[in-house]
CSV table of C-alpha atoms in Angstrom, one decimal:
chain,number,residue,atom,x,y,z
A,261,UNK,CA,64.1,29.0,0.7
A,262,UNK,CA,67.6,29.2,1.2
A,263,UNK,CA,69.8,29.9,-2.1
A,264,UNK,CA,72.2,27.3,-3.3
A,265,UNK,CA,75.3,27.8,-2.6
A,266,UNK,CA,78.4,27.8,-5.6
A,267,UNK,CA,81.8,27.0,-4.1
A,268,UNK,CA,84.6,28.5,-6.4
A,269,UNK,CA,85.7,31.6,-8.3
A,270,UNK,CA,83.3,32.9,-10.8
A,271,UNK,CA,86.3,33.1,-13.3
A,272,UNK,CA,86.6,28.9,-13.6
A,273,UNK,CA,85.4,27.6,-16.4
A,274,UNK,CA,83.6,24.7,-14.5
A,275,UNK,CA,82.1,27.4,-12.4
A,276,UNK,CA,80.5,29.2,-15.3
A,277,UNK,CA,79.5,26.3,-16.4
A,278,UNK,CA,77.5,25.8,-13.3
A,279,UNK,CA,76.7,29.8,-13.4
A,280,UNK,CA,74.9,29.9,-16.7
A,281,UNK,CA,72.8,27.2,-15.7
A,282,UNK,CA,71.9,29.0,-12.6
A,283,UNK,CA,71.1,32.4,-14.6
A,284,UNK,CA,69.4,30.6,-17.6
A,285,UNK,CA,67.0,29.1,-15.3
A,286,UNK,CA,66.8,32.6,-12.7
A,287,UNK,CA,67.6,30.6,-10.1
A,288,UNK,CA,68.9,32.4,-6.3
A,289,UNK,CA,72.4,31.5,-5.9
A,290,UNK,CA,75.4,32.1,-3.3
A,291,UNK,CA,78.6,32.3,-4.6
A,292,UNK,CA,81.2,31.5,-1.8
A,293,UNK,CA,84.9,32.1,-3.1
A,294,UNK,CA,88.0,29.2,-2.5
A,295,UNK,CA,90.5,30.8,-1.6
A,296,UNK,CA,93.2,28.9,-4.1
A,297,UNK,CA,96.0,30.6,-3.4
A,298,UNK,CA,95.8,29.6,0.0
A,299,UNK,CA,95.3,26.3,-0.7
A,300,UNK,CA,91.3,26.7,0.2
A,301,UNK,CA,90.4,23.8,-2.2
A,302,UNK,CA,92.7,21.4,-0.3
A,303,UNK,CA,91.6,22.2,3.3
A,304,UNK,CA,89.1,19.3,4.9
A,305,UNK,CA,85.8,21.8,4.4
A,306,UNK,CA,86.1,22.1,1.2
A,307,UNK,CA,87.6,18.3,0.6
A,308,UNK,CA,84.4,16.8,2.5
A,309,UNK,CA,82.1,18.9,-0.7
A,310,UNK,CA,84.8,17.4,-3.2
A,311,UNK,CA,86.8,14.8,-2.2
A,312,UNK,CA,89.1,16.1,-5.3
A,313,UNK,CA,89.9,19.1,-3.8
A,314,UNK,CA,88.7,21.2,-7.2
A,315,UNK,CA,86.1,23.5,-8.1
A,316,UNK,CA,82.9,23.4,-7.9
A,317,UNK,CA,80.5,22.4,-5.7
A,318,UNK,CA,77.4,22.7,-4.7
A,319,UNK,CA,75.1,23.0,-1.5
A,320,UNK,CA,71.5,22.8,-1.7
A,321,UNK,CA,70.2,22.2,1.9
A,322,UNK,CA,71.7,18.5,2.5
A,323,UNK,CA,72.5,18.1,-0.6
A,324,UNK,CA,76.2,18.3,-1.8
A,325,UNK,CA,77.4,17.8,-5.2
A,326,UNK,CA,80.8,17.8,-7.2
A,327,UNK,CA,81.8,17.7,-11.1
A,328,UNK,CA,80.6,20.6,-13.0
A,329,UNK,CA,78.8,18.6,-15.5
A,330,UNK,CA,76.6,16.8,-13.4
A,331,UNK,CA,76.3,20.0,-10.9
A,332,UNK,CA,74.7,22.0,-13.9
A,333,UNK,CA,72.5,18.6,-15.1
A,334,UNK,CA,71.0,19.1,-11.9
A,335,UNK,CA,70.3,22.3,-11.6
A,336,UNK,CA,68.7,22.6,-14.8
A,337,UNK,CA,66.0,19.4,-13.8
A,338,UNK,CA,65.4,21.0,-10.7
A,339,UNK,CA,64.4,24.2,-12.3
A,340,UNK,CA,62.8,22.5,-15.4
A,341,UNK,CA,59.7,24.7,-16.6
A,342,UNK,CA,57.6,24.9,-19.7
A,343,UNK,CA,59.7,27.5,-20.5
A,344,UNK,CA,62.8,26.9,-19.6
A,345,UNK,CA,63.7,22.6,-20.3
A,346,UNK,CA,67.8,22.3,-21.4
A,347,UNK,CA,67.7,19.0,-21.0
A,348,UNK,CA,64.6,17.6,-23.0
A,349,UNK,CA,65.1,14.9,-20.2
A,350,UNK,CA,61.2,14.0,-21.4
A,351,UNK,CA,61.8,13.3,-25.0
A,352,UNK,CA,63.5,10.2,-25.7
A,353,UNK,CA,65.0,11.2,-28.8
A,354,UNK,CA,65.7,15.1,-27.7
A,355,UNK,CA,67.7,13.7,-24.5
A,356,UNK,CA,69.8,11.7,-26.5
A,357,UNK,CA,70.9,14.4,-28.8
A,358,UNK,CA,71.3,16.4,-26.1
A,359,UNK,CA,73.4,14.0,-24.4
A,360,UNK,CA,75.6,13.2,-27.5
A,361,UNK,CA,76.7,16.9,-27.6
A,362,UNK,CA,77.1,17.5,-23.9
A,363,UNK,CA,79.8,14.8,-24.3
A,364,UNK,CA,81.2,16.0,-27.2
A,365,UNK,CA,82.0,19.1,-25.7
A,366,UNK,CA,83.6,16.9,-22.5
A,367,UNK,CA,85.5,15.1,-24.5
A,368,UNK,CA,86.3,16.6,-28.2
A,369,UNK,CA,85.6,20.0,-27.5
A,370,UNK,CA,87.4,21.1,-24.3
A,371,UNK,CA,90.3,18.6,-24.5
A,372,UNK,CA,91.3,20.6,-28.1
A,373,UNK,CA,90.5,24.2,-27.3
A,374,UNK,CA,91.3,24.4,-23.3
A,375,UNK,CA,94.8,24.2,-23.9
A,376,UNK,CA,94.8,27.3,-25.8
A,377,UNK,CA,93.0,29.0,-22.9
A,378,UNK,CA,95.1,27.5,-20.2
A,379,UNK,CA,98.5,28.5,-21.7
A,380,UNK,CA,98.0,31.4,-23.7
A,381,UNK,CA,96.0,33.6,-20.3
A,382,UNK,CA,95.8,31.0,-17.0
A,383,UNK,CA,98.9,30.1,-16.3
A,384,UNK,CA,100.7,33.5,-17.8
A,385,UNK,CA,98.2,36.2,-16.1
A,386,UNK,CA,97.5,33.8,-12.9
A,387,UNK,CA,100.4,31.3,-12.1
A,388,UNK,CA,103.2,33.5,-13.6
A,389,UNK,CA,104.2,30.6,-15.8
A,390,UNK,CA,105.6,31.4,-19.5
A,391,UNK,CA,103.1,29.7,-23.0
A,392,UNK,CA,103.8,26.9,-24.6
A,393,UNK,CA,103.5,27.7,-28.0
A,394,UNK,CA,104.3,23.8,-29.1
A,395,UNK,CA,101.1,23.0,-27.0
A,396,UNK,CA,99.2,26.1,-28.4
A,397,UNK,CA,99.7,25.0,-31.9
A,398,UNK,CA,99.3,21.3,-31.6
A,399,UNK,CA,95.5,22.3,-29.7
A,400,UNK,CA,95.3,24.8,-32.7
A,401,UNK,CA,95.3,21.3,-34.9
A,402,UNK,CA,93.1,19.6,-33.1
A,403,UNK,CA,91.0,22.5,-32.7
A,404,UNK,CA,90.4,23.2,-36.2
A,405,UNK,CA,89.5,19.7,-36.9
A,406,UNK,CA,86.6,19.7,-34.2
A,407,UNK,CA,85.7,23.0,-35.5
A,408,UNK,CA,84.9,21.6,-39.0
A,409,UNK,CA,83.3,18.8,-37.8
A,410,UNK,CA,80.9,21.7,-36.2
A,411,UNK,CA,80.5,23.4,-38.9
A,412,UNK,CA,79.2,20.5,-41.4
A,413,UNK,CA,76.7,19.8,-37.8
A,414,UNK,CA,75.7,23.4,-37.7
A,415,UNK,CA,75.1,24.6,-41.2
A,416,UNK,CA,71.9,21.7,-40.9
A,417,UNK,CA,70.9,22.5,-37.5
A,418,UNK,CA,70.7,25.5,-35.2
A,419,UNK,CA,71.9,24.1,-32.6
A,420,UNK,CA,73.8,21.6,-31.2
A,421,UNK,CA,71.3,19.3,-30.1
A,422,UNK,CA,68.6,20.5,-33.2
A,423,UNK,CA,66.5,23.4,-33.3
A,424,UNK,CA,66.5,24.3,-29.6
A,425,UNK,CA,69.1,25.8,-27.7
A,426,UNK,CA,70.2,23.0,-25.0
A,427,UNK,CA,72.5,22.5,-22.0
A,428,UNK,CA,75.5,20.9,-24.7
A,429,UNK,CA,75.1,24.7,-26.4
A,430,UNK,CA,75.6,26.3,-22.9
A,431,UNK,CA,78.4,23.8,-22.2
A,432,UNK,CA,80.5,25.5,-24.2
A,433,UNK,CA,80.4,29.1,-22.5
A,434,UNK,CA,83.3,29.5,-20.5
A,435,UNK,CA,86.1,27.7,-22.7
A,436,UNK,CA,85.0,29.6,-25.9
A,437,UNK,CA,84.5,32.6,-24.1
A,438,UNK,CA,88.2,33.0,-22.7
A,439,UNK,CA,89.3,31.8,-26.1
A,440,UNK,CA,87.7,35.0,-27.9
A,441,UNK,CA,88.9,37.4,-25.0
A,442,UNK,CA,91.8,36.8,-23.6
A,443,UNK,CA,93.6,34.7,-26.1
A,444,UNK,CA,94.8,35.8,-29.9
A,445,UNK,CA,93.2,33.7,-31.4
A,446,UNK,CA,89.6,35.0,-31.4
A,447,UNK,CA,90.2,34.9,-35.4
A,448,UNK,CA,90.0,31.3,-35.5
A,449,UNK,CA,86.1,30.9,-35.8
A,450,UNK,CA,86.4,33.0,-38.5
A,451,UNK,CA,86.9,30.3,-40.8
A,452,UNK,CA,83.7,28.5,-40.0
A,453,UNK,CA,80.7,30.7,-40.3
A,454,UNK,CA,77.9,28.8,-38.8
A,455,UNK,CA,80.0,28.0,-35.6
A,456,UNK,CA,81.1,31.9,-35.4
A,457,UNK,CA,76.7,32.3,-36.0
A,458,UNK,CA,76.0,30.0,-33.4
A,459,UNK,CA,78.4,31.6,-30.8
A,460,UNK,CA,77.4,34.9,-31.4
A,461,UNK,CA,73.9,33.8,-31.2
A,462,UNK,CA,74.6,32.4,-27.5
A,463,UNK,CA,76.7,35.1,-26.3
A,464,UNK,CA,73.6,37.2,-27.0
A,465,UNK,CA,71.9,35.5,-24.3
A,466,UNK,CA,71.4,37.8,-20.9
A,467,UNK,CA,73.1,34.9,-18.9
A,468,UNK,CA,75.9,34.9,-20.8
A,469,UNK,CA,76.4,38.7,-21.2
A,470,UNK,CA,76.1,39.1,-17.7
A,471,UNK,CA,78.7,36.2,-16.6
A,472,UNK,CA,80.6,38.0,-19.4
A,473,UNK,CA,81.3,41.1,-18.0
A,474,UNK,CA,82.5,39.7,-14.9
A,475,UNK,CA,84.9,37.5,-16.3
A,476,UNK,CA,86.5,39.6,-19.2
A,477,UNK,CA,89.9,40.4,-19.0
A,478,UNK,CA,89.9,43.6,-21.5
A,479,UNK,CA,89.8,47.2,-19.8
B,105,UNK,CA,60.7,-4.9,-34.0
B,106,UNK,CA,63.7,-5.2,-35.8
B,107,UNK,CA,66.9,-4.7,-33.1
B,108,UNK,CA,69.0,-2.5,-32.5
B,109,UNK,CA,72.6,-2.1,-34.2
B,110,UNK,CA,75.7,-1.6,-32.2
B,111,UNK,CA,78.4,-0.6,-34.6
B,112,UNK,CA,82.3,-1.5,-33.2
B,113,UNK,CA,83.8,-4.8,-31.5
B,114,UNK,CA,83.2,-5.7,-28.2
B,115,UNK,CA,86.6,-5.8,-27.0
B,116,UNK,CA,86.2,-1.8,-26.8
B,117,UNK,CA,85.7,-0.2,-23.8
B,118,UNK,CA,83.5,1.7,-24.9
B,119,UNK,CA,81.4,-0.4,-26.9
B,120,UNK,CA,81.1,-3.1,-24.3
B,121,UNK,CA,79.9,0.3,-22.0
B,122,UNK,CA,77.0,0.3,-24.6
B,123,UNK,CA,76.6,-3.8,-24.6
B,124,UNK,CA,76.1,-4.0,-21.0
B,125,UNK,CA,73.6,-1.5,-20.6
B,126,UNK,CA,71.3,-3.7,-24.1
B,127,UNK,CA,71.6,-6.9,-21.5
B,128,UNK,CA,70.8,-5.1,-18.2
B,129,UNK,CA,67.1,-4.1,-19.9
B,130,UNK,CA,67.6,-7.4,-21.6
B,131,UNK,CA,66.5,-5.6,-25.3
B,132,UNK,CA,67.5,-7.7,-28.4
B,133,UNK,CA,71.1,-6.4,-30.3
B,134,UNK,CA,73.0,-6.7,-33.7
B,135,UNK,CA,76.7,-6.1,-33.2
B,136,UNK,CA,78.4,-4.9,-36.4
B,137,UNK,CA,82.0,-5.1,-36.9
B,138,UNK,CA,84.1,-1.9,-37.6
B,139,UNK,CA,87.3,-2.5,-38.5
B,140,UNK,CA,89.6,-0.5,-36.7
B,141,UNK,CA,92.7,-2.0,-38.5
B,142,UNK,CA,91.8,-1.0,-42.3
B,143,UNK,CA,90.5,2.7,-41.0
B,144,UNK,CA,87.0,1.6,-41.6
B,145,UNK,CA,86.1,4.0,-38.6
B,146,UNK,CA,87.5,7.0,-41.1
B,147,UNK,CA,85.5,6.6,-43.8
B,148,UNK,CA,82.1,7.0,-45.2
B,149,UNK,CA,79.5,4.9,-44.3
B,150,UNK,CA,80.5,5.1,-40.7
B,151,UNK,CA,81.5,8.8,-40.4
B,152,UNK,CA,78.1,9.7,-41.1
B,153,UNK,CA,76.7,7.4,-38.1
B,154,UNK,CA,79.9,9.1,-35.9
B,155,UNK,CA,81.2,12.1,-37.8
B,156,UNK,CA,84.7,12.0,-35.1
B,157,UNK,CA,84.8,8.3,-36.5
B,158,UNK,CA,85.0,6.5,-33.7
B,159,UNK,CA,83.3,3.9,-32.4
B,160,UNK,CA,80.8,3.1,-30.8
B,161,UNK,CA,77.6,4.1,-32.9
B,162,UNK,CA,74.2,2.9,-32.4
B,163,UNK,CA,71.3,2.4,-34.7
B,164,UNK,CA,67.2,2.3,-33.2
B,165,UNK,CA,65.4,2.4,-36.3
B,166,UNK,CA,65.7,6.2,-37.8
B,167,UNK,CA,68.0,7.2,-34.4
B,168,UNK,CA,71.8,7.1,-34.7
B,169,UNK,CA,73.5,7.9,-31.8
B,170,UNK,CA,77.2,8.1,-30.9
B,171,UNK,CA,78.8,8.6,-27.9
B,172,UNK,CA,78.9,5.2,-25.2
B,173,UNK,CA,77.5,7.0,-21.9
B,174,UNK,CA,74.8,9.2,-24.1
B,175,UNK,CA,73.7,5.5,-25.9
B,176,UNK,CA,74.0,4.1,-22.7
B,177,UNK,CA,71.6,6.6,-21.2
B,178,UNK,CA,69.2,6.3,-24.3
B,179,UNK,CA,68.8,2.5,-23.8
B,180,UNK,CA,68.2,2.9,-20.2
B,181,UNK,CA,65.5,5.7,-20.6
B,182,UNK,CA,64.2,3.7,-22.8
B,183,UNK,CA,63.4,0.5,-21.2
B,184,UNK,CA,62.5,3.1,-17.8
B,185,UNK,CA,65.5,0.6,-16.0
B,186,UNK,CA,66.6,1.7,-12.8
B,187,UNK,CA,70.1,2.6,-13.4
B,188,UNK,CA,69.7,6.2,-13.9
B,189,UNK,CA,66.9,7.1,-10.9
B,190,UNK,CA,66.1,10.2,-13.5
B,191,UNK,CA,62.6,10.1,-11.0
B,192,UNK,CA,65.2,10.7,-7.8
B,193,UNK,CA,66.4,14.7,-8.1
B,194,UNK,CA,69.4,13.6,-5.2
B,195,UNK,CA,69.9,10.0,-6.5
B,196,UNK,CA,70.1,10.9,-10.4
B,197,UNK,CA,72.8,14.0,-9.5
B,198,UNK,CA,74.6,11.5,-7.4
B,199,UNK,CA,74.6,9.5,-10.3
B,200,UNK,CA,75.3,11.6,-12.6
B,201,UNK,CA,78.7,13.4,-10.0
B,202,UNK,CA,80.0,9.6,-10.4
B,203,UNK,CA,79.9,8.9,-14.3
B,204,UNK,CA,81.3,12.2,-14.4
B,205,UNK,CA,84.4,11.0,-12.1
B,206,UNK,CA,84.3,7.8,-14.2
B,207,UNK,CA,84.4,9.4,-17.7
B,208,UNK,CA,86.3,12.8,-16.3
B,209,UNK,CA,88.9,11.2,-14.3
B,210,UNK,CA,89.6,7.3,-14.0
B,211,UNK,CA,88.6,6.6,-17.8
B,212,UNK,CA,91.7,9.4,-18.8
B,213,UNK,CA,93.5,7.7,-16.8
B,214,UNK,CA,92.7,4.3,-18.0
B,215,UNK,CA,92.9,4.8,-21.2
B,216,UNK,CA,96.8,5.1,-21.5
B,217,UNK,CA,97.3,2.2,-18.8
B,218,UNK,CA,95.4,-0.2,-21.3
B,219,UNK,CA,96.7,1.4,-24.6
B,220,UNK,CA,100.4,0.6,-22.9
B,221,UNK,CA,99.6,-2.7,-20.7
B,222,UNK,CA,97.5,-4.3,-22.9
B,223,UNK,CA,97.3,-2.8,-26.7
B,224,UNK,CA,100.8,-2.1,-27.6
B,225,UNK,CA,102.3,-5.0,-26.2
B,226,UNK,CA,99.9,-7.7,-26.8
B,227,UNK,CA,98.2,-6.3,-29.8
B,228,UNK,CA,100.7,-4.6,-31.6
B,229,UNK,CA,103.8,-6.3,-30.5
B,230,UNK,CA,105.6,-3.4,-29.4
B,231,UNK,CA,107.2,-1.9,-26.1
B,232,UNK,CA,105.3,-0.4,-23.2
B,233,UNK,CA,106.3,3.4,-22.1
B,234,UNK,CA,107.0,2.4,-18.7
B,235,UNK,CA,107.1,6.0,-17.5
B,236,UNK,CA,103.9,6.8,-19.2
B,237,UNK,CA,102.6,3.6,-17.1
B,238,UNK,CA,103.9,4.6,-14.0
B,239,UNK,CA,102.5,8.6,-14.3
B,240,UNK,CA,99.3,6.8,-14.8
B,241,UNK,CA,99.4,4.3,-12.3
B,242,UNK,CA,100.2,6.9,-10.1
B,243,UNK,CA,97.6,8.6,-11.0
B,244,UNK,CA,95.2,6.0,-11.0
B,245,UNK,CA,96.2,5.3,-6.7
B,246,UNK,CA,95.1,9.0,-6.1
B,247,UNK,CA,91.7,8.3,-7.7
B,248,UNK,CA,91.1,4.7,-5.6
B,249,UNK,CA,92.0,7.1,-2.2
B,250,UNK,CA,88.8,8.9,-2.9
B,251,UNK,CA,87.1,5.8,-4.4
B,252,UNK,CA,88.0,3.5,-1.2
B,253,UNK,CA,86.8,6.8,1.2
B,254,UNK,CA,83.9,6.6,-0.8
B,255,UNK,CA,83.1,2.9,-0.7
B,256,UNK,CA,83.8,2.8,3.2
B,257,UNK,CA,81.1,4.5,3.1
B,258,UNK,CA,78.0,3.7,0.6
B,259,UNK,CA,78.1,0.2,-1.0
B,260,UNK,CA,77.8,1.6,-4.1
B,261,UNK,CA,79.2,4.9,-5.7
B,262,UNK,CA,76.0,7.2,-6.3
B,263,UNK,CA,74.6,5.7,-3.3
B,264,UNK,CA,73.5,2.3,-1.5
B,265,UNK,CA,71.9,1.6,-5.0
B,266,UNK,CA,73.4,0.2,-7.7
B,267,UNK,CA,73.7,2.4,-11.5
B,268,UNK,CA,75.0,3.5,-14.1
B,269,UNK,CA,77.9,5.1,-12.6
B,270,UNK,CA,79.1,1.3,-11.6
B,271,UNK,CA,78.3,-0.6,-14.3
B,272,UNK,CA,80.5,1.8,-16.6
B,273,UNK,CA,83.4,1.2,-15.1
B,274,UNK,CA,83.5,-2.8,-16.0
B,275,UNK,CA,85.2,-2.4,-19.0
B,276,UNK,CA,88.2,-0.7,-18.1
B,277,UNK,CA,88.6,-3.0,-14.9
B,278,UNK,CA,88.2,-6.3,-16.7
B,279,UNK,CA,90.6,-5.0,-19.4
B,280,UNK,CA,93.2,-3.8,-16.4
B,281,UNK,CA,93.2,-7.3,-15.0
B,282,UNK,CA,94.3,-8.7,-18.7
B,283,UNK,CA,97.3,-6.6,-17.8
B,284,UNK,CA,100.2,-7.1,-15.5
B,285,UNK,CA,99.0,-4.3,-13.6
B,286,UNK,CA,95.9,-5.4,-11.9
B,287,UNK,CA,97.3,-5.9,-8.4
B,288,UNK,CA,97.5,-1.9,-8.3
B,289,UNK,CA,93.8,-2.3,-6.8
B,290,UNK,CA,94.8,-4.4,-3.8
B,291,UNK,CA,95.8,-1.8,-1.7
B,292,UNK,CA,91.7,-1.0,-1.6
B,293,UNK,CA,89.5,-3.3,-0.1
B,294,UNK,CA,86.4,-1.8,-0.2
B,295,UNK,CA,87.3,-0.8,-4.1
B,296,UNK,CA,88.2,-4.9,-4.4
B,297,UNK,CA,84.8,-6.0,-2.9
B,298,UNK,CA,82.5,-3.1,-5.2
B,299,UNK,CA,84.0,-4.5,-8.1
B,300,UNK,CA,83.7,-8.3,-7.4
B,301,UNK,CA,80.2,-7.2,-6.9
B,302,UNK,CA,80.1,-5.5,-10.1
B,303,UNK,CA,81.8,-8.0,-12.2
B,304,UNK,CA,79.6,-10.9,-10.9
B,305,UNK,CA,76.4,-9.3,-12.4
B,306,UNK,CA,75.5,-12.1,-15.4
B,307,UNK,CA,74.9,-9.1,-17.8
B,308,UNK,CA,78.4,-8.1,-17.3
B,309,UNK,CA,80.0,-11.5,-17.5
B,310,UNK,CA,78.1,-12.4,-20.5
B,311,UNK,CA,79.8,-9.0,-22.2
B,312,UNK,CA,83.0,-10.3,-20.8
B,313,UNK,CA,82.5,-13.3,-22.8
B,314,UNK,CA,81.6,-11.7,-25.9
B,315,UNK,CA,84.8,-9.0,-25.2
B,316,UNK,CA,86.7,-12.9,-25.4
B,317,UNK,CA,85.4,-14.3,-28.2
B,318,UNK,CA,85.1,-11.9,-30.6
B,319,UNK,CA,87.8,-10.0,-30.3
């Protein structure tokens, strides 16, 4: 069988979101760079994959998919085992909690702590564009106020979605991950313990150490 | 069996989301009010159904859910409807891509074109941001390019099927044509005719009427 194919850089955080799905289920995957620089996301290839010229998407044989959320959903019900089921697509209940986080994190989460991520490292290390600390502080805010709302969640349950780890857990990879190595402000889980537990607890995962080490920016 | 509890007013978006998704797999509902106005939403009891305190949240028996598209998803599954094709691996992703591009990019967009067209002027007797609107509008034309492409081409968006990832966008359309704005979507006719098609469904123009009546 031919490997899917990832369009994108590994270092996107909607790439790795797709990524960590791929590893945590030990599916074969192709990762085929866009050259962004050059404009390789706006050129009519990569436009007929994603008609929103971003990153990623994905090929698996006639199959062609955009939006890293839904890319990763599918990926993980292709691959579904005994062993391996993120989405608990077969439990009513499960699914729903599941669901409920994996939204969260779309739309509470990321909103708050990618702006952190994009100022303080994207846009200085890779567009040569100076931070906005006004926009740093006012994500900061918002940040710690979906942080404590994790915290209350996490001190009753393991995991997002309950007692399982889950696809909304894995959501949160990328985002979180740049925030704790390339940004200065790694300190700020330190204020909420069962959210710094839970992290640590994922990043202990072998897909996520081994994305890790490609994407960190320390030497 | 006693039915199921919507908690917010219908005139949300994103409570109607939940609404029309109860009358597609025709199961029995209980709307209860939250008022916005007094900050009911930020306080206890309704921050423990929806600890961000907003609305909507959902009650099945024990179950409370928040989030519209994950209580959407939970009725469907529920009543097995059609409108996810979970059974289809290349349907349900195709479904799934397009509520993305529905909550991802033209409900952010949305959002502040209704907040400024509709809310602030009509229910808060204030002044539009016109160059908020604008930006947005803007925006909103560079969305419908890829929507129109897309509709030239399947009659619906995940497919020649109807889902999910249609039906969620009747909120924020009906509530665009209450604004001034609505003409925006003229430019796009195969955009025009997928949502006449969408907003003549009788589950959706019964939430309509319930978005008019009760505020």
């Amino acid at each position: 069988m031919t490997p899917v194919k990832v369009f994108g850089p590994a270092a996107s955080t909607n790439v790795a979101r797709v990524l960590v799905c791929l590893e945590e289920v030990g599916a074969e995957y192709e990762l085929v760079d866009i050259d962004f620089p050059g404009k390789g996301h706006k050129r009519p290839e990569h436009l007929a994959r994603n008609p929103f010229g971003q990153v990623p998407a994905l090929q698996d044989g006639d199959l062609v998919l955009f939006e890293s959320r839904a890319i990763a959903k599918c990926v993980l019900r292709k691959y579904k085992s005994e062993q391996v089921d993120l989405l608990r697509e077969g439990n009513l209940e499960e699914a729903a909690l599941v669901d409920i986080w994996t939204e969260v994190e779309a739309h509470q989460y990321h909103p708050a702590l990618s702006p952190i991520v994009l100022e303080c490292f994207i846009y200085p290390t890779l567009r040569g564009l100076p931070t906005n600390q006004r926009i740093v502080d006012e994500s900061l805010e918002k940040a710690k106020k979906v942080l404590e709302i994790y915290e209350a969640h996490l001190s009753k349950h393991k995991y997002l979605a309950g007692d399982f780890v889950s696809f909304a857990d894995l959501n949160h990879f990328a985002c979180t991950f740049y925030l704790m190595d390339a940004t200065p402000y790694a300190s700020l889980f330190d204020s909420y313990p069962h959210v710094k537990a839970w992290w640590d607890d994922l990043m202990s995962r072998p897909s996520m150490k081994k994305l890790g080490a490609g994407m960190t920016t320390r030497v | 069996m006693a039915p199921v509890k919507v908690y917010g007013l219908p005139m949300n978006g994103s409570v109607a989301r939940v609404l029309v998704c109860l009358e597609e797999v025709g199961a029995e509902y209980e709307v209860v009010a939250v008022d916005l106005h007094t900050g009911e939403h930020k306080r206890l009891p309704h921050l423990a159904r929806n600890p961000f305190g907003q609305v909507p949240a959902f009650q099945d028996g024990d179950l409370i859910l928040f989030e519209s598209r994950a209580i959407s998803k939970y009725i469907l599954r529920k009543e097995s409807s059609d409108l996810l094709r979970e059974n289809n691996l290349s349907e349900s992703a195709m479904v799934d891509v397009w509520l993305d591009v529905e909550s991802q990019k033209f409900d952010s967009v949305m959002l502040p074109i209704i907040f400024q067209g509709l809310v602030i002027p009509v229910y808060m007797g204030g002044t539009s941001d016109l160059k908020v609107l604008e930006e947005n509008l803007e925006k909103l034309k560079e969305i419908m390019e890829v929507y129109e492409e897309r509709l030239s081409k399947s009659k619906y968006l995940a497919g020649d099927f109807i889902s999910l990832a249609d039906i969620s966008h009747f909120p924020m359309v009906h509530l665009l044509h209450e604004t001034p704005y609505a003409s925006v979507l003229d430019a796009y006719p195969h955009v025009k005719a997928w949502i006449a098609g969408v907003m003549d469904r009788p589950t959706v123009k019964k939430v309509i009427g319930l978005m008019k009546t009760f505020g």
